[in-house]
PDB file of C-alpha atoms in Angstrom:
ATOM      1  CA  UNK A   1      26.711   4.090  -8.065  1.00 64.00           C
ATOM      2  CA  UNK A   2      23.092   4.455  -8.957  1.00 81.00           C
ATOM      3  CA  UNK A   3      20.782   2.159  -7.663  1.00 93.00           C
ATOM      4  CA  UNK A   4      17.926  -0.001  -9.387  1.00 96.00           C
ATOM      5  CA  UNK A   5      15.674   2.175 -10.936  1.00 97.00           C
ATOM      6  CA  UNK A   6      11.625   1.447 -11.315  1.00 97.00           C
ATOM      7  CA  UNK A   7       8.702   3.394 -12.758  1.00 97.00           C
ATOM      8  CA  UNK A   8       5.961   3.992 -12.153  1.00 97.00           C
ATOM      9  CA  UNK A   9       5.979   4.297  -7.949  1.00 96.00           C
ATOM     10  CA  UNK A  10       2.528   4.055  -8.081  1.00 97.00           C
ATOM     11  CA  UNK A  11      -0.535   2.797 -10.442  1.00 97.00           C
ATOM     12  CA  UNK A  12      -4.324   2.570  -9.539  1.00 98.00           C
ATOM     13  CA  UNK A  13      -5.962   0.126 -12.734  1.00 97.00           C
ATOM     14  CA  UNK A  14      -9.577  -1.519 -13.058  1.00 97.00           C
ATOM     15  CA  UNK A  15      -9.889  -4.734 -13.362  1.00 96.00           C
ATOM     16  CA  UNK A  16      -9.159  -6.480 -16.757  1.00 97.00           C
ATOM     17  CA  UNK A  17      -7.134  -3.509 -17.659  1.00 97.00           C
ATOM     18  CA  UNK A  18      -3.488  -3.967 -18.529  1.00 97.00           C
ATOM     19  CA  UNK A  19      -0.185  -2.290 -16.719  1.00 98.00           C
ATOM     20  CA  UNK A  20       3.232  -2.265 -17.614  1.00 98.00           C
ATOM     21  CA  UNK A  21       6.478  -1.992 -15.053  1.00 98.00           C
ATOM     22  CA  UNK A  22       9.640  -1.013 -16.007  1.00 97.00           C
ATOM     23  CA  UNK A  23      12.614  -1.730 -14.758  1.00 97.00           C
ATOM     24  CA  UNK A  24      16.544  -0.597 -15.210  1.00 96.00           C
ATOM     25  CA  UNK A  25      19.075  -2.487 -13.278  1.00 96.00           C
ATOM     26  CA  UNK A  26      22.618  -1.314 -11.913  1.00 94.00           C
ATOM     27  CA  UNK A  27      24.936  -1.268 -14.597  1.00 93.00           C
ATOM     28  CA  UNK A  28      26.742  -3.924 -15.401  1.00 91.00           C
ATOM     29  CA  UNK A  29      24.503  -6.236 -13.348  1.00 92.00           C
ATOM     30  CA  UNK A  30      23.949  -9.415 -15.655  1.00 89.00           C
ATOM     31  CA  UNK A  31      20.873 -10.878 -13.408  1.00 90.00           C
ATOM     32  CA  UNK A  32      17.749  -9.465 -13.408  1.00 93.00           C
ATOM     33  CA  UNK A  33      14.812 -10.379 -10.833  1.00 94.00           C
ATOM     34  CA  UNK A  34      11.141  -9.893 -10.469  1.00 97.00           C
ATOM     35  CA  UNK A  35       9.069 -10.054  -7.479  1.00 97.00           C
ATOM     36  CA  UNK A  36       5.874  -9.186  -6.110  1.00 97.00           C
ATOM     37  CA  UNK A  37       5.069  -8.837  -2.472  1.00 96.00           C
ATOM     38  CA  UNK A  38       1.325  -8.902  -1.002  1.00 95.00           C
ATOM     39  CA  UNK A  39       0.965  -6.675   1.808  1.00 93.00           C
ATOM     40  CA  UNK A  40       2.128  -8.320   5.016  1.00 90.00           C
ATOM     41  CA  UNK A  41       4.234 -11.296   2.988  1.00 91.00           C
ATOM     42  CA  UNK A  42       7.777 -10.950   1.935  1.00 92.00           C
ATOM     43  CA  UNK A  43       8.096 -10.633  -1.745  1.00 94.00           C
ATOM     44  CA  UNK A  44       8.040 -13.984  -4.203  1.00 94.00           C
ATOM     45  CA  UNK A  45      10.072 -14.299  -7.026  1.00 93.00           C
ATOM     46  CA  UNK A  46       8.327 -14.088 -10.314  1.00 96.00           C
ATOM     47  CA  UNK A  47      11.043 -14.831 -12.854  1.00 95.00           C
ATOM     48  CA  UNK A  48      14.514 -14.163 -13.247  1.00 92.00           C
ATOM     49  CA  UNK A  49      16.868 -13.311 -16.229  1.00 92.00           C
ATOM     50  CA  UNK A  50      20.254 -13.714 -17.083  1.00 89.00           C
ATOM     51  CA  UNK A  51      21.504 -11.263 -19.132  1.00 88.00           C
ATOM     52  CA  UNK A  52      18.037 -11.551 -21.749  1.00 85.00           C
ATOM     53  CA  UNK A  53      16.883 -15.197 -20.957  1.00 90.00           C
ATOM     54  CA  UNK A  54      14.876 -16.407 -18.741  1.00 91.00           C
ATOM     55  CA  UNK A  55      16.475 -18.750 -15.739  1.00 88.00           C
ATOM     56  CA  UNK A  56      13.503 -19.333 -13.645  1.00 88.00           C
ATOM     57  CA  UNK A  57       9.312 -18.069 -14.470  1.00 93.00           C
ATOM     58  CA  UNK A  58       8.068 -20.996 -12.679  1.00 91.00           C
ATOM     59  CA  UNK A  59       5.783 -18.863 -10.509  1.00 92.00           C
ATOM     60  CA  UNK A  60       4.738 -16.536 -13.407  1.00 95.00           C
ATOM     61  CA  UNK A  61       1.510 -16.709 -13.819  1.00 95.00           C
ATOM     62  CA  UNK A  62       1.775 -16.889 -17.837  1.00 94.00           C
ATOM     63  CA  UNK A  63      -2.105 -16.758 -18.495  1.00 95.00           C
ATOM     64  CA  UNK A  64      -2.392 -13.089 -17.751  1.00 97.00           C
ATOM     65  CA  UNK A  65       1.574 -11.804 -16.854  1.00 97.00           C
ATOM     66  CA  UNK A  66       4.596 -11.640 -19.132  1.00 97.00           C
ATOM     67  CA  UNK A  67       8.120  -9.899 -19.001  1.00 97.00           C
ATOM     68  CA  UNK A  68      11.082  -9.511 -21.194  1.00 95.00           C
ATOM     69  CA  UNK A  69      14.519  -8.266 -21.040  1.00 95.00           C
ATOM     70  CA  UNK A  70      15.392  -6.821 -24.761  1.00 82.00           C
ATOM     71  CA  UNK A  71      19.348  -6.271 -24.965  1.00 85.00           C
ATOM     72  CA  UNK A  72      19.966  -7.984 -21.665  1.00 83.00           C
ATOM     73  CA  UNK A  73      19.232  -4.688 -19.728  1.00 92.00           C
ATOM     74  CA  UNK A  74      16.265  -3.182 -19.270  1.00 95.00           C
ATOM     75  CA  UNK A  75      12.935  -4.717 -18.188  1.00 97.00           C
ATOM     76  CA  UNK A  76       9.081  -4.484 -18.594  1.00 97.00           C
ATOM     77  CA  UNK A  77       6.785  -6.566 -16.297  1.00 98.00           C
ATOM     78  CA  UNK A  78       2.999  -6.466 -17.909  1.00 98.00           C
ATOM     79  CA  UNK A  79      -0.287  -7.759 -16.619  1.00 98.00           C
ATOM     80  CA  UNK A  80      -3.097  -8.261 -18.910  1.00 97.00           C
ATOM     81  CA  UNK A  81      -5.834  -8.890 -18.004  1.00 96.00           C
ATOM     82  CA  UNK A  82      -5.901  -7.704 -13.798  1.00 97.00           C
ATOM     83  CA  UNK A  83      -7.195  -8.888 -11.404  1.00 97.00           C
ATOM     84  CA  UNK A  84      -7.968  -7.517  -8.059  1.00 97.00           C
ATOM     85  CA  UNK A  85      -5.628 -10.229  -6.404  1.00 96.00           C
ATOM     86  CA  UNK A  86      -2.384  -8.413  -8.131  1.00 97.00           C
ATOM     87  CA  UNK A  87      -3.030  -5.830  -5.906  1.00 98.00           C
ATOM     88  CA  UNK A  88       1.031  -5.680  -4.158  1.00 97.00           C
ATOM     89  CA  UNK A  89       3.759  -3.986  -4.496  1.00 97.00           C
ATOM     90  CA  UNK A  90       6.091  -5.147  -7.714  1.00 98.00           C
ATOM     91  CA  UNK A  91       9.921  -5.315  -6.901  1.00 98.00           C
ATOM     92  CA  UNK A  92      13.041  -5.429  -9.335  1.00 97.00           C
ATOM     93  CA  UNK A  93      16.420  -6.470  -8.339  1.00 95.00           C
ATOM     94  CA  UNK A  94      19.555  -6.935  -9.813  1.00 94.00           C
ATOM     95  CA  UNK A  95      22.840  -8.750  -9.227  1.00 90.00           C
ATOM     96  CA  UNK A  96      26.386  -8.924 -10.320  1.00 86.00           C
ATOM     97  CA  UNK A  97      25.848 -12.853 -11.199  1.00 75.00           C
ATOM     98  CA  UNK A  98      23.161 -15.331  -9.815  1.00 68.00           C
ATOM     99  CA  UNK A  99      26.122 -16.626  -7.804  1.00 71.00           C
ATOM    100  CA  UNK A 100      26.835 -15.396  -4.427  1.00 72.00           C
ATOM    101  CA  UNK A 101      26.369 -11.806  -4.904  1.00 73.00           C
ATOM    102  CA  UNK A 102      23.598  -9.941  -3.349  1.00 84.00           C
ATOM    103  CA  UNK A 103      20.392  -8.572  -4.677  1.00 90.00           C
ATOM    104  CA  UNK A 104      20.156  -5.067  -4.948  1.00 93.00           C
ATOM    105  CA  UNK A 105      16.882  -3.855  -5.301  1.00 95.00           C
ATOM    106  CA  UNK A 106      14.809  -1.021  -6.360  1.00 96.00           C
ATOM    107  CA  UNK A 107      11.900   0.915  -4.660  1.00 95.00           C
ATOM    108  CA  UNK A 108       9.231  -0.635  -6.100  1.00 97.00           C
ATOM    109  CA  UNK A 109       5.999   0.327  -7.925  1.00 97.00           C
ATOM    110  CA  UNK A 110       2.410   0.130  -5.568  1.00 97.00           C
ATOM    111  CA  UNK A 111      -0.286  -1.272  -7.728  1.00 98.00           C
ATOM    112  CA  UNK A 112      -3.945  -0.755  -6.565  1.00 98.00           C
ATOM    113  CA  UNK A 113      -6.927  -3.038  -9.082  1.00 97.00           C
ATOM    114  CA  UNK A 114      -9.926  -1.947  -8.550  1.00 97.00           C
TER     115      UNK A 114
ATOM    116  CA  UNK B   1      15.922 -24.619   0.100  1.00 58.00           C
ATOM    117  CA  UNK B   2      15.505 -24.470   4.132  1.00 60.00           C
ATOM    118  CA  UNK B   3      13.276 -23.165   5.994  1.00 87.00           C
ATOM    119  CA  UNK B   4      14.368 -20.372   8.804  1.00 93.00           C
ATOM    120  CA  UNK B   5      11.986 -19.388  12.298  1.00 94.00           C
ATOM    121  CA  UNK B   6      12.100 -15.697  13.185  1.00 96.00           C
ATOM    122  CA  UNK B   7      10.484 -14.202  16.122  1.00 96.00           C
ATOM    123  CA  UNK B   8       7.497 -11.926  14.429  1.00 96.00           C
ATOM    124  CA  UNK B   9       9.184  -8.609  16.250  1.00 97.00           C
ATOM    125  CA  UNK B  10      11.486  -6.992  18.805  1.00 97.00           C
ATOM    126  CA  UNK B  11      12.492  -3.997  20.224  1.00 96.00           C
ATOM    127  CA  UNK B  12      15.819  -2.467  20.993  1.00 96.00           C
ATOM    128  CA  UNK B  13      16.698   0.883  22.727  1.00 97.00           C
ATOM    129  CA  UNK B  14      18.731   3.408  20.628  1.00 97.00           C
ATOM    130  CA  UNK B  15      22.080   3.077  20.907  1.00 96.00           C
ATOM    131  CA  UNK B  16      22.439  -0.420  21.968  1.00 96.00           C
ATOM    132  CA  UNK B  17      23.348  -4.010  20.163  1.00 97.00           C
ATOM    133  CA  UNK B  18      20.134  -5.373  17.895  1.00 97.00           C
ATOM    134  CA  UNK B  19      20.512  -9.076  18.195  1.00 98.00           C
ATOM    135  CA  UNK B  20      18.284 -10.779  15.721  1.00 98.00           C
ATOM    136  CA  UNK B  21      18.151 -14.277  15.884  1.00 97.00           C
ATOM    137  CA  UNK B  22      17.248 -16.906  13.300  1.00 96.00           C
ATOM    138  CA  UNK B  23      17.107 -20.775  13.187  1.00 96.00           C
ATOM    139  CA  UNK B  24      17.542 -22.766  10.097  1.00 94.00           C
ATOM    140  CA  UNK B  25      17.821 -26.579  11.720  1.00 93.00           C
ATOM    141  CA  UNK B  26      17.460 -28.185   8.496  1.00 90.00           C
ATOM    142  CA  UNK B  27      20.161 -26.635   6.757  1.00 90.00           C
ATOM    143  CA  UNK B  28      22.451 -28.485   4.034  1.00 87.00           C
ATOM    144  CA  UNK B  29      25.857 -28.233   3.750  1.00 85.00           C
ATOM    145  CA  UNK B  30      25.481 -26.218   0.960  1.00 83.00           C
ATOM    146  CA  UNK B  31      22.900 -23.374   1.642  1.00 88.00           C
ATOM    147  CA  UNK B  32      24.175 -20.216   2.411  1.00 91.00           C
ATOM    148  CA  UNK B  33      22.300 -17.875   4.866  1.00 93.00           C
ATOM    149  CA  UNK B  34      21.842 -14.833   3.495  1.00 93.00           C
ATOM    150  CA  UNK B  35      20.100 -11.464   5.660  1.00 95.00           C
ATOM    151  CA  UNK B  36      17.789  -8.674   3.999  1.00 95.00           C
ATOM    152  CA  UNK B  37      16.411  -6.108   5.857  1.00 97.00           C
ATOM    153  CA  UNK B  38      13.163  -4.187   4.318  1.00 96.00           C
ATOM    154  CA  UNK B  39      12.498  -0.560   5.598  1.00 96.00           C
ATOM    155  CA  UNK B  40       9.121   0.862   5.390  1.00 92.00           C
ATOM    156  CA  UNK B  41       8.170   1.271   1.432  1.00 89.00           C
ATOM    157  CA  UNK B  42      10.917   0.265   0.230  1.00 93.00           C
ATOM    158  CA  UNK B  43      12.646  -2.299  -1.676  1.00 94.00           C
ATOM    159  CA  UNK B  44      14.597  -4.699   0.881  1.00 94.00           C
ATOM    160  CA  UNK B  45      18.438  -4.223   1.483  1.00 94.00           C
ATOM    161  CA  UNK B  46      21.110  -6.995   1.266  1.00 92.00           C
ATOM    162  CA  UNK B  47      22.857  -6.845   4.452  1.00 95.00           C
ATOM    163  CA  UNK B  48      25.381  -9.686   4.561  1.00 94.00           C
ATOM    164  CA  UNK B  49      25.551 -13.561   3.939  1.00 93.00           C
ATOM    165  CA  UNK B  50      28.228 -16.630   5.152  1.00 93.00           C
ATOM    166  CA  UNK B  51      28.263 -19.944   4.995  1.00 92.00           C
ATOM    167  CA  UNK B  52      30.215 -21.290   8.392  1.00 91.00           C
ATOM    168  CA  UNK B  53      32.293 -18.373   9.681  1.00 86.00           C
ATOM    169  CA  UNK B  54      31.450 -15.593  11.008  1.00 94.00           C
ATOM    170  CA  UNK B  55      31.132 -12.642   9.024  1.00 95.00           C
ATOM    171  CA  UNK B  56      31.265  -9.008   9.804  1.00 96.00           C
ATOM    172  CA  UNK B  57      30.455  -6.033   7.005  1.00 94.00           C
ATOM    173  CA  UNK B  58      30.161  -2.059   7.605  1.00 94.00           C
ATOM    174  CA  UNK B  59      26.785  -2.669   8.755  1.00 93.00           C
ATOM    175  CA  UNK B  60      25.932  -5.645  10.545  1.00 97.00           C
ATOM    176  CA  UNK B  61      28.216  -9.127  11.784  1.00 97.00           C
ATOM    177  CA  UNK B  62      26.715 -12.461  11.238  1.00 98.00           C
ATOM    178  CA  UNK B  63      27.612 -15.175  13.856  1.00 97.00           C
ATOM    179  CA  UNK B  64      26.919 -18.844  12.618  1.00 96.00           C
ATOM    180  CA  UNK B  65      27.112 -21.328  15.513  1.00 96.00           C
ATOM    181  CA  UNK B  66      29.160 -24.518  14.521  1.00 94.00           C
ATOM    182  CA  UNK B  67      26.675 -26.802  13.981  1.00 94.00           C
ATOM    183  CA  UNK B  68      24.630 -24.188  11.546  1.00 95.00           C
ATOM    184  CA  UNK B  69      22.006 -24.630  12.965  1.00 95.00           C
ATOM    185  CA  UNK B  70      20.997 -21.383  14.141  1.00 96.00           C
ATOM    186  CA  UNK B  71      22.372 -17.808  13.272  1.00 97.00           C
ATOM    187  CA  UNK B  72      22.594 -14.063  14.842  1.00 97.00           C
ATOM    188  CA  UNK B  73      22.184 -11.008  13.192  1.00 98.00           C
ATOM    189  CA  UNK B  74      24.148  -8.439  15.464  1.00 98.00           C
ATOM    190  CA  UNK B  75      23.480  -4.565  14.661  1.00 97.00           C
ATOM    191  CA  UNK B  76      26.648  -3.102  17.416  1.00 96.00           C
ATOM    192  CA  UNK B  77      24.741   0.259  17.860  1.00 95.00           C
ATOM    193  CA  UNK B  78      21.188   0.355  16.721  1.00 96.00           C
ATOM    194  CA  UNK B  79      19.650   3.943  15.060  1.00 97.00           C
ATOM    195  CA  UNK B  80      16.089   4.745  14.760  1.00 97.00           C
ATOM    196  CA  UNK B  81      16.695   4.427  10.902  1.00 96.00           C
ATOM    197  CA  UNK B  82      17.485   0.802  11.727  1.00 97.00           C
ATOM    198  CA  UNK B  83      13.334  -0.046  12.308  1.00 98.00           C
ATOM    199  CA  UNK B  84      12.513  -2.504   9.803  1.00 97.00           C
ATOM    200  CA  UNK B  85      11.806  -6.124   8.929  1.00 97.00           C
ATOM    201  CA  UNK B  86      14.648  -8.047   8.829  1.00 98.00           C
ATOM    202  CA  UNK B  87      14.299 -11.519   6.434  1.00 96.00           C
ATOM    203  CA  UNK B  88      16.256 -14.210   7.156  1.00 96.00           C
ATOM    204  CA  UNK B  89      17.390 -16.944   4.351  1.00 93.00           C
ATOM    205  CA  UNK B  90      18.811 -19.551   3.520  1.00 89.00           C
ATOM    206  CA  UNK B  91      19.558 -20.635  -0.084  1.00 85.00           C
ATOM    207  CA  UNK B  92      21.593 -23.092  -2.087  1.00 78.00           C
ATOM    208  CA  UNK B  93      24.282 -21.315  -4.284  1.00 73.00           C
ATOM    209  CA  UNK B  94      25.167 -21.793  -7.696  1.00 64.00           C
ATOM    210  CA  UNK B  95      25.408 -20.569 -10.937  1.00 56.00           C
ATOM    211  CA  UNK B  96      21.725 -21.105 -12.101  1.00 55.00           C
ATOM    212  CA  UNK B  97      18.231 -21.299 -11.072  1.00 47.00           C
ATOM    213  CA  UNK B  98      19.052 -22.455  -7.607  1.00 53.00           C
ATOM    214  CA  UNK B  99      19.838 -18.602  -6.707  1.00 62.00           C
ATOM    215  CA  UNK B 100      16.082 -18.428  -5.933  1.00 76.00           C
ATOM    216  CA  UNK B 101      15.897 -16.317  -2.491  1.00 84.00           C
ATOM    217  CA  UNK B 102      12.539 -17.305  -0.830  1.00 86.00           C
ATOM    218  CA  UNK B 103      11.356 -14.599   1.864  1.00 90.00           C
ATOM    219  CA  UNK B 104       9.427 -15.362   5.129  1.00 88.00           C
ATOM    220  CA  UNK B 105       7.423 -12.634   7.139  1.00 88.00           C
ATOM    221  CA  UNK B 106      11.401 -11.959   8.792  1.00 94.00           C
ATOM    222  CA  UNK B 107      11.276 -10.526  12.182  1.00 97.00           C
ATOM    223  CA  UNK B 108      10.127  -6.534  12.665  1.00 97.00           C
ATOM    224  CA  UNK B 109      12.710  -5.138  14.570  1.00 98.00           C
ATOM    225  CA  UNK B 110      11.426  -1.443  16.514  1.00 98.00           C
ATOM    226  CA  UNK B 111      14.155   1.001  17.665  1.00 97.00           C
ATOM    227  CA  UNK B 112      13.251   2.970  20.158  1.00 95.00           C
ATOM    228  CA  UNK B 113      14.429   6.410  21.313  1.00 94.00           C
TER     229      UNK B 113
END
């Protein structure tokens, strides 16, 4: 079965310019997940969706990030404005359900701000 | 959700059994612990999860003690491909926001030939 799929791996940005993640899960999964891990942390949740709405954004930070799930499958991840501090790698994961299932997760995309 | 101590690293010769322990001494009767593993660059990889019994999977078995307090990851014959940071967690579980995994630092594990 194919795996969680993210693009771009990799993304170098100036500050107060704007990036976009995307994000398809495993087929059929019906939870979709977020994170973003600093170098030398593990990775925080940013928000999660179920099927297209959102379960849990309360570490989003709304001022400058945002994220949707059209159709309940795909996802995009945006930043506008950056900053130099969202310099981490940004993870998706999916799931079955938010129940007991595992998270499966993709590789990940590398941002750099400058 | 609560918290879990890992030892920051340890090393294991090829071959042999990885035991990775964890403690979670605060743990309700309703938290799962759960086991990720995160190889260098990439995303992390569920390994397993129980609640109270022991639990064994095609890659790793999970030994609970009986008061929960603590918990071993066991890896029965540890490859070089096995070096990676292996997160500990333990998490309430439910059908809705609760599913929230929070990740420590975990404990890098080094294989060595």
């Amino acid at each position: 079965e194919a795996g969680v799929a993210q693009s771009p791996r990799y993304k170098i940005i100036e500050k107060r310019q704007s990036v976009a993640f995307w994000c398809n899960p495993i087929s059929g999964h019906a939870t979709l997940y977020w994170y973003q891990q600093i170098l030398g942390q593990g990775p925080k949740l940013l928000i999660q969706f179920q099927n297209n709405g959102v379960v849990d954004d309360s570490q989003l930070p709304k001022d400058r990030f945002s994220a949707e799930r059209l159709k309940g499958v795909d996802s995009t991840l945006k930043i506008q404005p950056a900053k130099l501090e969202d310099s981490a790698v940004y993870l998706c994961a999916s799931s079955l359900d938010p129940g007991l299932a595992g998270q499966y997760f993709g590789p990940g995309t590398r941002l750099l701000v400058l | 959700d609560a918290k879990t101590t890992q030892p920051t690293s340890m090393d294991c010769a090829e071959g042999r059994a990885a035991n990775l322990p964890c403690n979670h001494s605060t743990i309700s009767g309703n938290e799962y612990v759960y086991w990720y593993r995160q190889i260098h660059s990439q995303g992390p990889q569920y390994i397993i999860h129980g609640l109270k019994n022991n639990e064994t999977n095609e890659m790793a078995s999970l030994i609970i003690t009986e008061d929960r307090k603590s918990s071993t990851l066991i890896l029965p014959h540890a490859t070089l491909r096995d070096t990676a940071v292996y997160y500990c967690i333990v998490r309430v579980v439910s059908g809705g926001a609760t599913n929230k995994l929070i990740f420590g630092t975990g404990t890098l594990l080094a294989v060595q030939p």
